[in-house]
Amino acid sequence: MVVEEEGRWNLVLPLPKVTLCSDSKPLRRRRDAVLARRAERARAQQEEYPEQLRRAAAQKRAEHEAARPVCAGCGTKFDNDRWENTRLSPEPGPRWDPNPRRD
């Protein structure tokens, strides 16, 4: 539609109706659907979280046991006290001597 205003011609187009009211049912339904999907995802993650913790703890225990050293003589695995002592002892190799011999 063309309108003349003070000697100028302006093109006036009808604007589409946009519903911005919070009482609009389609917008409310869409929002409620999005919120319901988010809540469902959060609920599923919350239910799965203890199982994830249990699996991680089991994997950590399995890795711990796999790394446990074995006695070279008899083949038995070291108990926790013995294993801790092996971690604290120095590596085999040349020892540092504070009083070297002078020949």
PDB file of C-alpha atoms in Angstrom:
ATOM      1  CA  MET A   1       0.000   0.000   0.000  1.00  0.00           C
ATOM      2  CA  VAL A   2       1.375   3.399  -0.968  1.00  0.00           C
ATOM      3  CA  VAL A   3       0.608   6.449   1.192  1.00  0.00           C
ATOM      4  CA  GLU A   4       1.292  10.101   0.458  1.00  0.00           C
ATOM      5  CA  GLU A   5       2.574  12.069   3.452  1.00  0.00           C
ATOM      6  CA  GLU A   6       3.468  15.749   3.185  1.00  0.00           C
ATOM      7  CA  GLY A   7       4.395  15.464  -0.432  1.00  0.00           C
ATOM      8  CA  ARG A   8       6.377  12.228  -0.043  1.00  0.00           C
ATOM      9  CA  TRP A   9       5.303   8.794  -1.088  1.00  0.00           C
ATOM     10  CA  ASN A  10       5.918   5.988   1.413  1.00  0.00           C
ATOM     11  CA  LEU A  11       5.486   2.296   0.928  1.00  0.00           C
ATOM     12  CA  VAL A  12       3.629   0.817   3.901  1.00  0.00           C
ATOM     13  CA  LEU A  13       3.620  -2.958   4.269  1.00  0.00           C
ATOM     14  CA  PRO A  14       1.421  -4.795   6.723  1.00  0.00           C
ATOM     15  CA  LEU A  15       3.473  -6.374   9.520  1.00  0.00           C
ATOM     16  CA  PRO A  16       2.896  -9.989  10.480  1.00  0.00           C
ATOM     17  CA  LYS A  17       1.298 -10.564  13.828  1.00  0.00           C
ATOM     18  CA  VAL A  18       3.860 -11.735  16.350  1.00  0.00           C
ATOM     19  CA  THR A  19       2.639 -13.160  19.606  1.00  0.00           C
ATOM     20  CA  LEU A  20       4.865 -12.027  22.433  1.00  0.00           C
ATOM     21  CA  CYS A  21       2.387 -12.650  25.198  1.00  0.00           C
ATOM     22  CA  SER A  22       3.308 -15.349  27.733  1.00  0.00           C
ATOM     23  CA  ASP A  23      -0.283 -16.576  27.592  1.00  0.00           C
ATOM     24  CA  SER A  24       0.214 -17.852  24.071  1.00  0.00           C
ATOM     25  CA  LYS A  25      -0.451 -21.577  24.055  1.00  0.00           C
ATOM     26  CA  PRO A  26       1.918 -22.569  21.194  1.00  0.00           C
ATOM     27  CA  LEU A  27       4.856 -20.760  22.773  1.00  0.00           C
ATOM     28  CA  ARG A  28       4.066 -22.144  26.195  1.00  0.00           C
ATOM     29  CA  ARG A  29       3.788 -25.683  24.821  1.00  0.00           C
ATOM     30  CA  ARG A  30       7.112 -25.342  23.014  1.00  0.00           C
ATOM     31  CA  ARG A  31       8.789 -23.957  26.141  1.00  0.00           C
ATOM     32  CA  ASP A  32       7.278 -26.698  28.305  1.00  0.00           C
ATOM     33  CA  ALA A  33       8.501 -29.350  25.847  1.00  0.00           C
ATOM     34  CA  VAL A  34      12.050 -27.938  25.933  1.00  0.00           C
ATOM     35  CA  LEU A  35      12.026 -27.806  29.731  1.00  0.00           C
ATOM     36  CA  ALA A  36      10.663 -31.356  29.929  1.00  0.00           C
ATOM     37  CA  ARG A  37      13.454 -32.638  27.630  1.00  0.00           C
ATOM     38  CA  ARG A  38      16.072 -30.864  29.742  1.00  0.00           C
ATOM     39  CA  ALA A  39      14.608 -32.299  32.944  1.00  0.00           C
ATOM     40  CA  GLU A  40      14.554 -35.806  31.441  1.00  0.00           C
ATOM     41  CA  ARG A  41      18.219 -35.536  30.365  1.00  0.00           C
ATOM     42  CA  ALA A  42      19.204 -34.274  33.815  1.00  0.00           C
ATOM     43  CA  ARG A  43      17.258 -37.093  35.498  1.00  0.00           C
ATOM     44  CA  ALA A  44      18.934 -39.701  33.273  1.00  0.00           C
ATOM     45  CA  GLN A  45      22.392 -38.270  33.998  1.00  0.00           C
ATOM     46  CA  GLN A  46      21.625 -38.174  37.717  1.00  0.00           C
ATOM     47  CA  GLU A  47      20.548 -41.832  37.682  1.00  0.00           C
ATOM     48  CA  GLU A  48      23.643 -42.837  35.699  1.00  0.00           C
ATOM     49  CA  TYR A  49      26.161 -40.920  37.860  1.00  0.00           C
ATOM     50  CA  PRO A  50      26.475 -43.463  40.748  1.00  0.00           C
ATOM     51  CA  GLU A  51      27.062 -46.222  38.185  1.00  0.00           C
ATOM     52  CA  GLN A  52      29.794 -44.134  36.539  1.00  0.00           C
ATOM     53  CA  LEU A  53      31.456 -43.644  39.935  1.00  0.00           C
ATOM     54  CA  ARG A  54      31.248 -47.380  40.663  1.00  0.00           C
ATOM     55  CA  ARG A  55      32.792 -48.273  37.275  1.00  0.00           C
ATOM     56  CA  ALA A  56      35.592 -45.729  37.758  1.00  0.00           C
ATOM     57  CA  ALA A  57      36.386 -47.115  41.224  1.00  0.00           C
ATOM     58  CA  ALA A  58      36.374 -50.694  39.900  1.00  0.00           C
ATOM     59  CA  GLN A  59      38.687 -49.720  37.046  1.00  0.00           C
ATOM     60  CA  LYS A  60      41.051 -47.973  39.469  1.00  0.00           C
ATOM     61  CA  ARG A  61      41.139 -51.093  41.704  1.00  0.00           C
ATOM     62  CA  ALA A  62      41.822 -53.306  38.671  1.00  0.00           C
ATOM     63  CA  GLU A  63      44.673 -51.058  37.504  1.00  0.00           C
ATOM     64  CA  HIS A  64      46.074 -51.072  41.049  1.00  0.00           C
ATOM     65  CA  GLU A  65      46.043 -54.879  41.165  1.00  0.00           C
ATOM     66  CA  ALA A  66      47.541 -55.177  37.683  1.00  0.00           C
ATOM     67  CA  ALA A  67      50.466 -52.990  38.738  1.00  0.00           C
ATOM     68  CA  ARG A  68      51.123 -55.048  41.916  1.00  0.00           C
ATOM     69  CA  PRO A  69      54.622 -56.563  41.763  1.00  0.00           C
ATOM     70  CA  VAL A  70      55.300 -60.290  42.022  1.00  0.00           C
ATOM     71  CA  CYS A  71      58.088 -62.026  43.900  1.00  0.00           C
ATOM     72  CA  ALA A  72      60.748 -63.207  41.436  1.00  0.00           C
ATOM     73  CA  GLY A  73      61.451 -66.331  43.494  1.00  0.00           C
ATOM     74  CA  CYS A  74      58.061 -67.820  44.286  1.00  0.00           C
ATOM     75  CA  GLY A  75      55.672 -65.830  42.076  1.00  0.00           C
ATOM     76  CA  THR A  76      53.330 -64.628  44.838  1.00  0.00           C
ATOM     77  CA  LYS A  77      51.991 -61.097  44.703  1.00  0.00           C
ATOM     78  CA  PHE A  78      53.230 -58.618  47.280  1.00  0.00           C
ATOM     79  CA  ASP A  79      50.821 -57.601  50.020  1.00  0.00           C
ATOM     80  CA  ASN A  80      50.110 -53.892  50.482  1.00  0.00           C
ATOM     81  CA  ASP A  81      52.739 -53.363  53.214  1.00  0.00           C
ATOM     82  CA  ARG A  82      55.484 -55.044  51.218  1.00  0.00           C
ATOM     83  CA  TRP A  83      54.494 -53.152  48.089  1.00  0.00           C
ATOM     84  CA  GLU A  84      54.657 -49.837  49.936  1.00  0.00           C
ATOM     85  CA  ASN A  85      58.142 -50.731  51.197  1.00  0.00           C
ATOM     86  CA  THR A  86      59.319 -51.446  47.659  1.00  0.00           C
ATOM     87  CA  ARG A  87      58.090 -48.032  46.563  1.00  0.00           C
ATOM     88  CA  LEU A  88      60.027 -46.319  49.353  1.00  0.00           C
ATOM     89  CA  SER A  89      63.297 -48.191  48.810  1.00  0.00           C
ATOM     90  CA  PRO A  90      65.874 -46.746  46.419  1.00  0.00           C
ATOM     91  CA  GLU A  91      66.293 -48.051  42.902  1.00  0.00           C
ATOM     92  CA  PRO A  92      69.025 -50.642  42.417  1.00  0.00           C
ATOM     93  CA  GLY A  93      72.212 -49.326  40.921  1.00  0.00           C
ATOM     94  CA  PRO A  94      75.469 -47.702  41.947  1.00  0.00           C
ATOM     95  CA  ARG A  95      75.197 -46.336  45.440  1.00  0.00           C
ATOM     96  CA  TRP A  96      76.524 -42.949  46.463  1.00  0.00           C
ATOM     97  CA  ASP A  97      79.401 -43.257  48.839  1.00  0.00           C
ATOM     98  CA  PRO A  98      80.022 -40.261  51.088  1.00  0.00           C
ATOM     99  CA  ASN A  99      83.619 -41.426  51.822  1.00  0.00           C
ATOM    100  CA  PRO A 100      85.182 -42.509  48.542  1.00  0.00           C
ATOM    101  CA  ARG A 101      88.440 -44.448  48.818  1.00  0.00           C
ATOM    102  CA  ARG A 102      91.527 -42.652  47.723  1.00  0.00           C
ATOM    103  CA  ASP A 103      94.224 -44.928  46.517  1.00  0.00           C
TER     104      ASP A 103
END
